[in-house]
Amino acid sequence: MLVVMQHGATAKEIDRVVSVIKEMGYEARPMPGAQRTAVGLVGNDGRVDASRIEALPGVASIIHVTQQYKQVSREWRPENTIVDVAPGFSVGGSDVVIIGGPCSVESEEQIVRAAKIVRDAGATALRGGAFKPRSSPYSFQGLGKEALGYLALAKCETGLPIVTEAMDEEGAHLIAEVADCIQIGARNMQNYSLLKTVGKIGKPVLLKRGMAATINDLLLSAEYIIAAGNPNVILCERGVRSFDPAARNMLDLTAIPIVHRLSHLPIIADPSHGTGLRDKVLPMARAAVAAGADGVIIEVHPEPDRALSDGAQSLYPDQFGALVKELRAVAAAIGREVPPTPWAAAHRNRAVSLG
Ligand code: PEP
Ligand code: MN
């Protein structure tokens, strides 16, 4: 860390910075320049609280040389992390995974129908919210525990692994019994006690970027999960709030190559929440894969016009089927592959063993 002093900072002010750094247990190296002096902080183990120094008289700014996060960084682990969620569902290698399903689980019939649509389209996993974080307390809040039973049934019927969101610690433990991957939604990205809980549970976590979170904030949240003992973290770009109401959010596809450079963790994209508009989901999903996303998570509903949440951004079943085909082509063009659906893989293995 570098403490840049103001032009004209006095020797007394520089000495004070030096002594505070020493009091904090680090070495201080003043570097006088033609215009101003900088004081280097040596021995930074990534946990320096800069706020104590920032407010001292004569300090102009602080430059962080090392990142605030450690275990999520590429420096810590140069090779990509591959999160093995379930057989046929690995994220971060050459596969481009497709997670599809409705925003919310609405009934047993609806989620089983949705699961069959997702399976038949050739996607990798089923999504569907049991506990829903809705902006209004009067909107459909999800079926809760009841929905977890329906998700388990949909998995049984189709063989698709399950991704579903935990909103609190109690829910996280319940979800862990059913889901293959626990989603932490945008609104909870900085719910640090929940992050620690899913860190301790140890199941793969899909961590969505908060709607006003920087990439640094996202990586620090991932660090919480890893620091609590769970290295199986998949990041997700789901759009950030912008000044422009033309789309629900602004899908920040630049985050994908940036995260890939800064971190070894996989990152997928959510063009459904990222755009909020059904017909914009298709081009942005293709763009996300082209930009290097390790997968996409897409809302699809058997009858979007009747959906209890996010109907406007949910694809019709035939649109989802066409999109999966297109994503296979985009992935192939960049030397990657959408894996065969775990159901197809299971059937192939069965055919081989029978044959
Ligand atoms: C969701 O996946 O349905 C959801 C609520 O997403 P987000 O947390 O990104 O808004
Ligand atoms: Mn949704």
Tab-separated table of N, CA and C and ligand atoms in Angstrom, residues 103 127 132-133 165 183-187 208-209 211 238 248 270 273 299 310, ligand 1:
chain	number	residue	atom	x	y	z
A	103	CYS	N	-38.492	-18.654	-12.845
A	103	CYS	CA	-38.040	-17.798	-11.743
A	103	CYS	C	-38.416	-18.483	-10.432
A	127	ARG	N	-33.116	-24.610	-12.654
A	127	ARG	CA	-33.240	-23.581	-11.635
A	127	ARG	C	-34.718	-23.410	-11.279
A	132	LYS	N	-38.289	-16.646	-2.434
A	132	LYS	CA	-38.090	-15.585	-3.414
A	132	LYS	C	-37.846	-14.226	-2.774
A	133	PRO	N	-36.756	-13.569	-3.126
A	133	PRO	CA	-36.511	-12.208	-2.627
A	133	PRO	C	-37.226	-11.203	-3.528
A	165	GLU	N	-32.259	-20.777	-4.686
A	165	GLU	CA	-31.714	-19.688	-3.858
A	165	GLU	C	-32.009	-19.825	-2.378
A	183	GLN	N	-27.876	-21.014	-4.587
A	183	GLN	CA	-27.737	-19.674	-5.162
A	183	GLN	C	-27.822	-18.623	-4.057
A	184	ILE	N	-26.908	-17.658	-4.120
A	184	ILE	CA	-27.025	-16.464	-3.280
A	184	ILE	C	-27.379	-15.338	-4.237
A	185	GLY	N	-28.546	-14.747	-4.028
A	185	GLY	CA	-29.057	-13.754	-4.970
A	185	GLY	C	-28.379	-12.403	-4.818
A	186	ALA	N	-28.652	-11.559	-5.812
A	186	ALA	CA	-28.035	-10.238	-5.865
A	186	ALA	C	-28.263	-9.456	-4.561
A	187	ARG	N	-29.475	-9.569	-4.021
A	187	ARG	CA	-29.810	-8.782	-2.829
A	187	ARG	C	-29.072	-9.260	-1.591
A	208	LYS	N	-24.368	-14.413	-6.989
A	208	LYS	CA	-24.730	-13.395	-7.974
A	208	LYS	C	-24.221	-12.023	-7.553
A	209	ARG	N	-23.846	-11.244	-8.544
A	209	ARG	CA	-23.356	-9.887	-8.284
A	209	ARG	C	-24.505	-8.993	-7.828
A	211	MET	N	-26.770	-5.644	-7.275
A	211	MET	CA	-27.135	-4.736	-8.370
A	211	MET	C	-26.388	-3.418	-8.352
A	238	ARG	N	-25.230	-10.544	-13.279
A	238	ARG	CA	-26.687	-10.530	-13.513
A	238	ARG	C	-27.218	-9.120	-13.786
A	248	ARG	N	-34.222	-3.604	-17.732
A	248	ARG	CA	-34.383	-3.720	-16.279
A	248	ARG	C	-33.055	-3.431	-15.567
A	270	ASP	N	-26.296	-14.107	-16.307
A	270	ASP	CA	-27.758	-14.228	-16.215
A	270	ASP	C	-28.387	-13.146	-17.096
A	273	HIS	N	-32.270	-11.708	-15.801
A	273	HIS	CA	-32.352	-10.553	-14.905
A	273	HIS	C	-31.512	-9.397	-15.443
A	299	GLU	N	-34.133	-17.880	-17.434
A	299	GLU	CA	-35.495	-18.196	-17.007
A	299	GLU	C	-36.340	-18.646	-18.187
A	310	ASP	N	-41.503	-12.717	-12.776
A	310	ASP	CA	-40.590	-12.533	-13.916
A	310	ASP	C	-41.067	-13.154	-15.233
B	1	PEP	C1	-33.484	-15.024	-9.449
B	1	PEP	O1	-32.538	-15.688	-9.874
B	1	PEP	O2	-34.687	-15.330	-9.617
B	1	PEP	C2	-33.197	-13.721	-8.779
B	1	PEP	C3	-34.029	-13.211	-7.892
B	1	PEP	O3	-32.049	-13.187	-9.199
B	1	PEP	P1	-31.246	-11.906	-8.677
B	1	PEP	O4	-30.834	-12.211	-7.282
B	1	PEP	O5	-30.096	-11.821	-9.633
B	1	PEP	O6	-32.171	-10.718	-8.777
